[in-house]
PDB file of C-alpha atoms in Angstrom:
ATOM      1  CA  MET L   1       0.217   0.032  -0.055  1.00 68.00           C
ATOM      2  CA  SER L   2       1.277   3.843  -1.113  1.00 89.00           C
ATOM      3  CA  PHE L   3       1.284   6.451   1.624  1.00 89.00           C
ATOM      4  CA  TRP L   4      -1.852   7.994  -0.677  1.00 86.00           C
ATOM      5  CA  HIS L   5      -4.161   4.798  -0.319  1.00 85.00           C
ATOM      6  CA  GLU L   6      -3.524   4.848   3.311  1.00 87.00           C
ATOM      7  CA  ALA L   7      -3.750   8.615   3.953  1.00 88.00           C
ATOM      8  CA  ILE L   8      -7.204   9.823   1.871  1.00 86.00           C
ATOM      9  CA  PRO L   9      -9.311   7.262   3.932  1.00 87.00           C
ATOM     10  CA  PHE L  10      -7.595   8.552   7.191  1.00 91.00           C
ATOM     11  CA  LEU L  11      -7.968  12.265   6.363  1.00 90.00           C
ATOM     12  CA  ILE L  12     -11.806  11.367   5.078  1.00 90.00           C
ATOM     13  CA  GLN L  13     -12.737   9.760   8.248  1.00 90.00           C
ATOM     14  CA  GLN L  14     -10.610  12.194  10.547  1.00 93.00           C
ATOM     15  CA  TYR L  15     -11.417  15.557   8.506  1.00 94.00           C
ATOM     16  CA  PRO L  16     -14.377  15.442   7.006  1.00 93.00           C
ATOM     17  CA  TRP L  17     -14.925  19.027   6.482  1.00 94.00           C
ATOM     18  CA  VAL L  18     -11.949  19.239   4.074  1.00 94.00           C
ATOM     19  CA  ILE L  19     -14.268  17.762   1.332  1.00 95.00           C
ATOM     20  CA  PRO L  20     -16.338  21.156   0.991  1.00 95.00           C
ATOM     21  CA  VAL L  21     -13.265  22.906   1.719  1.00 96.00           C
ATOM     22  CA  ILE L  22     -11.881  21.598  -0.901  1.00 96.00           C
ATOM     23  CA  ALA L  23     -15.387  22.103  -3.112  1.00 96.00           C
ATOM     24  CA  LEU L  24     -15.059  25.916  -2.290  1.00 97.00           C
ATOM     25  CA  LEU L  25     -11.734  26.001  -3.862  1.00 98.00           C
ATOM     26  CA  PHE L  26     -13.638  25.779  -7.219  1.00 98.00           C
ATOM     27  CA  PRO L  27     -15.482  28.819  -7.234  1.00 97.00           C
ATOM     28  CA  LEU L  28     -12.747  30.951  -5.556  1.00 98.00           C
ATOM     29  CA  ALA L  29     -10.600  29.787  -8.305  1.00 98.00           C
ATOM     30  CA  ALA L  30     -13.406  31.312 -10.901  1.00 97.00           C
ATOM     31  CA  VAL L  31     -13.425  34.105  -9.266  1.00 97.00           C
ATOM     32  CA  GLY L  32      -9.390  34.090  -9.473  1.00 97.00           C
ATOM     33  CA  LYS L  33      -9.867  33.654 -13.108  1.00 95.00           C
ATOM     34  CA  GLY L  34     -12.560  36.418 -13.739  1.00 95.00           C
ATOM     35  CA  PHE L  35     -10.182  39.025 -11.712  1.00 95.00           C
ATOM     36  CA  ALA L  36      -7.248  37.950 -14.022  1.00 95.00           C
ATOM     37  CA  THR L  37      -9.065  38.025 -16.925  1.00 93.00           C
ATOM     38  CA  ALA L  38     -10.402  41.758 -15.552  1.00 93.00           C
ATOM     39  CA  LEU L  39      -6.539  42.948 -15.311  1.00 94.00           C
ATOM     40  CA  ASP L  40      -5.709  40.979 -18.541  1.00 94.00           C
ATOM     41  CA  ALA L  41      -7.829  43.178 -20.177  1.00 92.00           C
ATOM     42  CA  TRP L  42      -6.889  46.263 -18.399  1.00 94.00           C
ATOM     43  CA  GLN L  43      -3.351  45.681 -19.426  1.00 95.00           C
ATOM     44  CA  LYS L  44      -4.660  44.742 -23.235  1.00 94.00           C
ATOM     45  CA  GLY L  45      -5.981  48.036 -23.348  1.00 93.00           C
ATOM     46  CA  LEU L  46      -3.226  50.245 -21.789  1.00 94.00           C
ATOM     47  CA  GLN L  47      -0.895  48.764 -24.584  1.00 94.00           C
ATOM     48  CA  GLN L  48      -3.276  49.336 -26.845  1.00 92.00           C
ATOM     49  CA  ASP L  49      -3.259  52.597 -25.739  1.00 92.00           C
ATOM     50  CA  PHE L  50       0.355  52.766 -25.667  1.00 91.00           C
ATOM     51  CA  ASP L  51       0.860  51.851 -29.203  1.00 90.00           C
ATOM     52  CA  ARG L  52      -1.700  54.151 -31.070  1.00 89.00           C
ATOM     53  CA  ASP L  53      -0.746  57.173 -29.005  1.00 91.00           C
ATOM     54  CA  SER L  54       3.324  56.251 -29.865  1.00 93.00           C
ATOM     55  CA  GLN L  55       2.278  55.497 -33.363  1.00 90.00           C
ATOM     56  CA  ARG L  56       0.604  59.385 -33.282  1.00 90.00           C
ATOM     57  CA  TYR L  57       3.971  60.563 -31.836  1.00 92.00           C
ATOM     58  CA  GLN L  58       5.945  59.044 -34.551  1.00 92.00           C
ATOM     59  CA  GLN L  59       4.111  60.339 -36.892  1.00 93.00           C
ATOM     60  CA  LEU L  60       4.325  63.995 -35.559  1.00 94.00           C
ATOM     61  CA  LEU L  61       8.200  63.422 -35.669  1.00 96.00           C
ATOM     62  CA  GLU L  62       8.266  62.668 -38.846  1.00 96.00           C
ATOM     63  CA  GLN L  63       5.832  64.942 -39.904  1.00 97.00           C
ATOM     64  CA  ARG L  64       7.840  67.805 -37.930  1.00 97.00           C
ATOM     65  CA  ASN L  65      11.372  66.617 -39.958  1.00 97.00           C
ATOM     66  CA  MET L  66       9.640  66.711 -42.844  1.00 97.00           C
ATOM     67  CA  PHE L  67       8.870  70.531 -42.221  1.00 97.00           C
ATOM     68  CA  GLU L  68      12.008  71.658 -41.332  1.00 97.00           C
ATOM     69  CA  ALA L  69      13.738  69.735 -44.258  1.00 97.00           C
ATOM     70  CA  LEU L  70      10.808  71.827 -46.235  1.00 97.00           C
ATOM     71  CA  TYR L  71      11.917  74.958 -44.962  1.00 97.00           C
ATOM     72  CA  ARG L  72      15.604  74.015 -44.899  1.00 97.00           C
ATOM     73  CA  ALA L  73      15.739  73.915 -49.111  1.00 97.00           C
ATOM     74  CA  GLU L  74      13.745  77.086 -49.015  1.00 96.00           C
ATOM     75  CA  VAL L  75      16.106  79.062 -47.180  1.00 96.00           C
ATOM     76  CA  LYS L  76      18.900  77.722 -49.375  1.00 95.00           C
ATOM     77  CA  ALA L  77      17.196  78.319 -52.480  1.00 94.00           C
ATOM     78  CA  HIS L  78      16.565  82.018 -51.521  1.00 93.00           C
ATOM     79  CA  ALA L  79      19.922  82.334 -50.598  1.00 92.00           C
ATOM     80  CA  GLU L  80      21.311  81.455 -54.046  1.00 92.00           C
ATOM     81  CA  CYS L  81      18.745  83.614 -55.680  1.00 89.00           C
ATOM     82  CA  ARG L  82      19.735  86.264 -53.761  1.00 89.00           C
ATOM     83  CA  ARG L  83      23.983  85.133 -54.836  1.00 89.00           C
ATOM     84  CA  LEU L  84      22.801  85.178 -58.203  1.00 88.00           C
ATOM     85  CA  LEU L  85      20.888  88.645 -57.893  1.00 85.00           C
ATOM     86  CA  ALA L  86      23.516  90.392 -56.685  1.00 81.00           C
ATOM     87  CA  GLN L  87      26.082  88.984 -59.084  1.00 81.00           C
ATOM     88  CA  HIS L  88      24.090  89.902 -62.073  1.00 78.00           C
ATOM     89  CA  THR L  89      23.157  93.238 -60.795  1.00 76.00           C
ATOM     90  CA  VAL L  90      23.803  96.050 -62.995  1.00 67.00           C
ATOM     91  CA  ASP L  91      23.804  98.429 -60.720  1.00 64.00           C
ATOM     92  CA  LYS L  92      27.112  97.219 -58.856  1.00 59.00           C
ATOM     93  CA  GLN L  93      29.082  97.787 -61.884  1.00 62.00           C
ATOM     94  CA  LEU L  94      28.247 102.062 -62.283  1.00 64.00           C
ATOM     95  CA  PRO L  95      30.621 104.099 -61.039  1.00 67.00           C
ATOM     96  CA  PRO L  96      30.559 105.259 -57.585  1.00 64.00           C
ATOM     97  CA  PRO L  97      28.575 108.418 -57.391  1.00 67.00           C
ATOM     98  CA  LEU L  98      30.463 111.708 -57.233  1.00 69.00           C
TER      99      LEU L  98
ATOM    100  CA  MET H   1     -45.593  34.376 -35.868  1.00 75.00           C
ATOM    101  CA  LEU H   2     -42.723  33.449 -37.895  1.00 76.00           C
ATOM    102  CA  ARG H   3     -41.157  36.694 -36.543  1.00 80.00           C
ATOM    103  CA  THR H   4     -41.619  35.939 -33.129  1.00 83.00           C
ATOM    104  CA  ALA H   5     -40.168  32.404 -33.549  1.00 83.00           C
ATOM    105  CA  ARG H   6     -37.022  34.293 -35.308  1.00 84.00           C
ATOM    106  CA  SER H   7     -36.409  36.225 -32.332  1.00 81.00           C
ATOM    107  CA  TYR H   8     -37.023  33.726 -29.703  1.00 74.00           C
ATOM    108  CA  ILE H   9     -34.315  31.852 -31.792  1.00 73.00           C
ATOM    109  CA  GLN H  10     -32.013  34.567 -31.508  1.00 76.00           C
ATOM    110  CA  ILE H  11     -32.763  34.579 -27.923  1.00 72.00           C
ATOM    111  CA  LEU H  12     -32.240  31.646 -27.384  1.00 65.00           C
ATOM    112  CA  ILE H  13     -28.950  31.696 -29.230  1.00 66.00           C
ATOM    113  CA  HIS H  14     -27.720  34.904 -27.812  1.00 70.00           C
ATOM    114  CA  LYS H  15     -28.622  33.453 -24.346  1.00 72.00           C
ATOM    115  CA  GLU H  16     -27.075  30.420 -24.404  1.00 78.00           C
ATOM    116  CA  HIS H  17     -25.381  30.518 -20.917  1.00 87.00           C
ATOM    117  CA  TRP H  18     -28.185  31.941 -19.594  1.00 89.00           C
ATOM    118  CA  TRP H  19     -30.094  28.459 -20.551  1.00 89.00           C
ATOM    119  CA  ALA H  20     -27.058  26.628 -19.215  1.00 91.00           C
ATOM    120  CA  GLU H  21     -27.219  28.177 -16.034  1.00 93.00           C
ATOM    121  CA  MET H  22     -30.937  28.079 -15.940  1.00 94.00           C
ATOM    122  CA  TRP H  23     -30.392  24.464 -16.129  1.00 95.00           C
ATOM    123  CA  SER H  24     -27.954  24.554 -13.450  1.00 95.00           C
ATOM    124  CA  GLY H  25     -30.248  26.022 -11.360  1.00 96.00           C
ATOM    125  CA  LEU H  26     -33.336  23.079 -12.153  1.00 96.00           C
ATOM    126  CA  MET H  27     -30.992  20.616 -11.935  1.00 96.00           C
ATOM    127  CA  LEU H  28     -29.424  21.771  -8.292  1.00 97.00           C
ATOM    128  CA  ALA H  29     -33.277  21.990  -7.212  1.00 97.00           C
ATOM    129  CA  THR H  30     -34.489  18.970  -8.587  1.00 97.00           C
ATOM    130  CA  PHE H  31     -31.587  17.096  -6.994  1.00 96.00           C
ATOM    131  CA  GLY H  32     -32.295  18.892  -3.636  1.00 96.00           C
ATOM    132  CA  GLY H  33     -36.147  18.255  -3.682  1.00 96.00           C
ATOM    133  CA  THR H  34     -35.685  14.303  -4.766  1.00 96.00           C
ATOM    134  CA  CYS H  35     -33.618  13.951  -2.042  1.00 95.00           C
ATOM    135  CA  PHE H  36     -35.783  15.107   0.441  1.00 95.00           C
ATOM    136  CA  PHE H  37     -38.543  12.832  -0.094  1.00 95.00           C
ATOM    137  CA  MET H  38     -35.960   9.797  -0.487  1.00 94.00           C
ATOM    138  CA  GLU H  39     -35.072   7.427   2.288  1.00 93.00           C
ATOM    139  CA  PRO H  40     -31.825   9.315   4.429  1.00 92.00           C
ATOM    140  CA  TYR H  41     -30.467   5.565   4.175  1.00 94.00           C
ATOM    141  CA  SER H  42     -30.023   5.223   0.962  1.00 93.00           C
ATOM    142  CA  LEU H  43     -28.767   8.992   0.867  1.00 94.00           C
ATOM    143  CA  VAL H  44     -25.979   8.234   3.877  1.00 93.00           C
ATOM    144  CA  ARG H  45     -25.329   5.073   1.766  1.00 93.00           C
ATOM    145  CA  ALA H  46     -24.508   6.604  -1.735  1.00 92.00           C
ATOM    146  CA  SER H  47     -21.093   8.084  -1.960  1.00 92.00           C
ATOM    147  CA  SER H  48     -21.991  11.413  -3.706  1.00 93.00           C
ATOM    148  CA  THR H  49     -24.490  12.359  -0.533  1.00 94.00           C
ATOM    149  CA  HIS H  50     -22.918  10.701   1.879  1.00 94.00           C
ATOM    150  CA  ASN H  51     -20.615  13.807   2.991  1.00 94.00           C
ATOM    151  CA  TYR H  52     -23.516  15.955   3.689  1.00 95.00           C
ATOM    152  CA  PHE H  53     -25.012  13.636   6.597  1.00 93.00           C
ATOM    153  CA  VAL H  54     -21.165  13.916   8.048  1.00 89.00           C
ATOM    154  CA  LEU H  55     -21.345  17.836   8.549  1.00 90.00           C
ATOM    155  CA  LEU H  56     -25.383  18.578   8.076  1.00 93.00           C
ATOM    156  CA  PRO H  57     -28.409  17.198   9.457  1.00 93.00           C
ATOM    157  CA  ASN H  58     -30.777  15.288   7.456  1.00 93.00           C
ATOM    158  CA  GLY H  59     -33.326  17.287   5.539  1.00 92.00           C
ATOM    159  CA  PHE H  60     -31.658  20.781   6.038  1.00 95.00           C
ATOM    160  CA  TRP H  61     -28.760  20.371   3.111  1.00 96.00           C
ATOM    161  CA  GLN H  62     -31.617  19.221   0.779  1.00 96.00           C
ATOM    162  CA  ILE H  63     -33.316  22.203   1.463  1.00 97.00           C
ATOM    163  CA  LEU H  64     -30.411  24.112   1.026  1.00 96.00           C
ATOM    164  CA  LEU H  65     -29.886  22.519  -2.444  1.00 97.00           C
ATOM    165  CA  LEU H  66     -33.344  23.240  -3.102  1.00 97.00           C
ATOM    166  CA  LEU H  67     -33.062  27.212  -2.331  1.00 97.00           C
ATOM    167  CA  VAL H  68     -29.239  27.755  -3.936  1.00 97.00           C
ATOM    168  CA  GLY H  69     -31.140  25.874  -7.296  1.00 97.00           C
ATOM    169  CA  LEU H  70     -34.277  28.175  -6.856  1.00 97.00           C
ATOM    170  CA  PHE H  71     -32.224  31.313  -6.289  1.00 97.00           C
ATOM    171  CA  GLN H  72     -29.761  30.456  -9.250  1.00 97.00           C
ATOM    172  CA  ILE H  73     -33.521  30.814 -11.528  1.00 96.00           C
ATOM    173  CA  VAL H  74     -34.700  33.843  -9.608  1.00 96.00           C
ATOM    174  CA  ALA H  75     -31.537  35.418  -9.848  1.00 95.00           C
ATOM    175  CA  LEU H  76     -31.491  34.587 -13.528  1.00 93.00           C
ATOM    176  CA  PHE H  77     -34.995  36.104 -14.229  1.00 93.00           C
ATOM    177  CA  GLY H  78     -33.879  39.432 -12.212  1.00 91.00           C
ATOM    178  CA  GLY H  79     -31.682  40.005 -14.657  1.00 83.00           C
ATOM    179  CA  GLN H  80     -28.844  41.491 -11.860  1.00 89.00           C
ATOM    180  CA  ARG H  81     -25.397  40.132 -12.945  1.00 89.00           C
ATOM    181  CA  TRP H  82     -23.906  40.047  -9.078  1.00 92.00           C
ATOM    182  CA  PRO H  83     -26.761  38.076  -7.782  1.00 94.00           C
ATOM    183  CA  ARG H  84     -26.084  35.948 -10.503  1.00 94.00           C
ATOM    184  CA  GLY H  85     -22.822  35.640  -9.853  1.00 95.00           C
ATOM    185  CA  ALA H  86     -23.306  34.951  -6.145  1.00 96.00           C
ATOM    186  CA  ALA H  87     -26.063  32.172  -7.304  1.00 96.00           C
ATOM    187  CA  ALA H  88     -23.547  30.462  -9.330  1.00 96.00           C
ATOM    188  CA  PHE H  89     -20.917  30.400  -6.521  1.00 97.00           C
ATOM    189  CA  LEU H  90     -23.114  28.612  -4.259  1.00 97.00           C
ATOM    190  CA  ALA H  91     -24.519  26.198  -7.286  1.00 97.00           C
ATOM    191  CA  ALA H  92     -20.588  25.516  -8.139  1.00 97.00           C
ATOM    192  CA  PHE H  93     -19.486  25.186  -4.377  1.00 97.00           C
ATOM    193  CA  PHE H  94     -22.878  22.784  -4.000  1.00 97.00           C
ATOM    194  CA  TYR H  95     -22.102  20.849  -7.138  1.00 97.00           C
ATOM    195  CA  ALA H  96     -18.593  20.599  -6.791  1.00 97.00           C
ATOM    196  CA  TRP H  97     -18.861  19.148  -2.984  1.00 97.00           C
ATOM    197  CA  THR H  98     -21.279  16.589  -4.430  1.00 96.00           C
ATOM    198  CA  THR H  99     -18.457  15.312  -6.796  1.00 96.00           C
ATOM    199  CA  CYS H 100     -16.029  15.717  -4.379  1.00 95.00           C
ATOM    200  CA  SER H 101     -17.938  13.372  -1.742  1.00 94.00           C
ATOM    201  CA  GLU H 102     -18.501  10.964  -4.619  1.00 94.00           C
ATOM    202  CA  LEU H 103     -14.990  11.010  -5.229  1.00 92.00           C
ATOM    203  CA  ALA H 104     -13.878  10.525  -1.865  1.00 91.00           C
ATOM    204  CA  TYR H 105     -16.121   7.649  -0.886  1.00 91.00           C
ATOM    205  CA  SER H 106     -16.337   5.422  -4.238  1.00 90.00           C
ATOM    206  CA  THR H 107     -13.874   3.174  -5.568  1.00 85.00           C
ATOM    207  CA  GLY H 108     -12.744   4.351  -8.863  1.00 82.00           C
ATOM    208  CA  LEU H 109     -14.295   6.835 -11.059  1.00 87.00           C
ATOM    209  CA  HIS H 110     -18.434   6.607 -11.342  1.00 88.00           C
ATOM    210  CA  PRO H 111     -19.616   8.556 -14.597  1.00 89.00           C
ATOM    211  CA  ILE H 112     -21.986  10.632 -12.700  1.00 89.00           C
ATOM    212  CA  VAL H 113     -18.899  12.525 -11.869  1.00 93.00           C
ATOM    213  CA  LEU H 114     -18.459  14.006 -15.233  1.00 94.00           C
ATOM    214  CA  PHE H 115     -22.314  15.198 -15.190  1.00 93.00           C
ATOM    215  CA  THR H 116     -21.641  17.256 -11.843  1.00 94.00           C
ATOM    216  CA  ALA H 117     -18.653  18.096 -12.920  1.00 95.00           C
ATOM    217  CA  GLY H 118     -19.736  19.853 -16.401  1.00 94.00           C
ATOM    218  CA  TRP H 119     -21.752  21.725 -13.755  1.00 95.00           C
ATOM    219  CA  VAL H 120     -19.140  23.142 -11.511  1.00 96.00           C
ATOM    220  CA  GLY H 121     -17.235  23.952 -15.316  1.00 95.00           C
ATOM    221  CA  VAL H 122     -20.627  25.855 -16.215  1.00 94.00           C
ATOM    222  CA  ASN H 123     -21.031  27.751 -13.187  1.00 96.00           C
ATOM    223  CA  MET H 124     -17.115  28.192 -12.780  1.00 96.00           C
ATOM    224  CA  PHE H 125     -17.604  30.148 -16.010  1.00 93.00           C
ATOM    225  CA  ALA H 126     -20.524  32.402 -15.070  1.00 93.00           C
ATOM    226  CA  ILE H 127     -18.413  33.068 -11.689  1.00 95.00           C
ATOM    227  CA  SER H 128     -15.515  34.084 -14.129  1.00 93.00           C
ATOM    228  CA  ARG H 129     -17.996  35.796 -16.269  1.00 91.00           C
ATOM    229  CA  VAL H 130     -19.569  37.605 -13.538  1.00 92.00           C
ATOM    230  CA  VAL H 131     -16.337  39.283 -11.859  1.00 93.00           C
ATOM    231  CA  SER H 132     -14.622  40.209 -15.586  1.00 91.00           C
ATOM    232  CA  GLY H 133     -17.617  42.151 -16.335  1.00 85.00           C
ATOM    233  CA  LEU H 134     -17.920  40.483 -19.690  1.00 70.00           C
ATOM    234  CA  ARG H 135     -21.125  40.848 -21.772  1.00 54.00           C
TER     235      ARG H 135
END
C-alpha cells in the first residue's frame, strides 16, 4: 500500500470537512480567473493606448522633420537666388557716385 | 408568428449561457427536492451524498440545495449581475461538494462525476464572466 492509499481514507474519516473546503476552492478559483481576465483586458487596453499614442507621436516627429527639411531647402534656395541676383545686378557695375 | 419564432431562436442563441445556468439551477433544485423525499439510509449509502450527512443534519442540506437552485433561477430572471454571480458561486460550490464527495467515498470513477463536474465548470465559467464583467 502506498502512502496516499492509506492517507486519503484517514483524512476523510478524521477530517470530513476538508471535502467542502476543497469544493470551495473551485468557485474561488473561478473568481480568481475572473479577476485575472479583467486585469488582462485592462493591461491590453493600456498597451493598445500606448501603441496608438506612440504611433501618433512617431507620425508627428516625421511630419516635423519633413517640414524642417522643406524650410531648410527654401532658405537655401532663397540664398542662392540672392547670390545670383547680386552677381547679375548692373547697379554694382556703375561707377560710384560723385 | 415567423418573426416571433425567429426572435425566440435569436434569444436562445444569444442567451446560451443564461440557459446553461437555468438548467444548472433546475438540476440542483430537482436534486435537492428529490433527496428531501428519499430515504436517508439510501442517501447515506450513496457516496455522492454521504459527506452532507457527516457535516449537516438530514433535511437541512436538501432544503439548502433546493433553495440555492431556486435562487439561481430567480437571479437569472432578475437579470442583475452580482446576484447571478453569487447564485453561480453557491451552485458551483454545492456541485463541487457533491463531486468531491463522490470521488472521496467511492472506489473508481463513476460516470456521474463527469456530469456534476460539468455543472461545476458551467458555474465556474459563469462566475468568471460575472467577475470580469464580460457581456
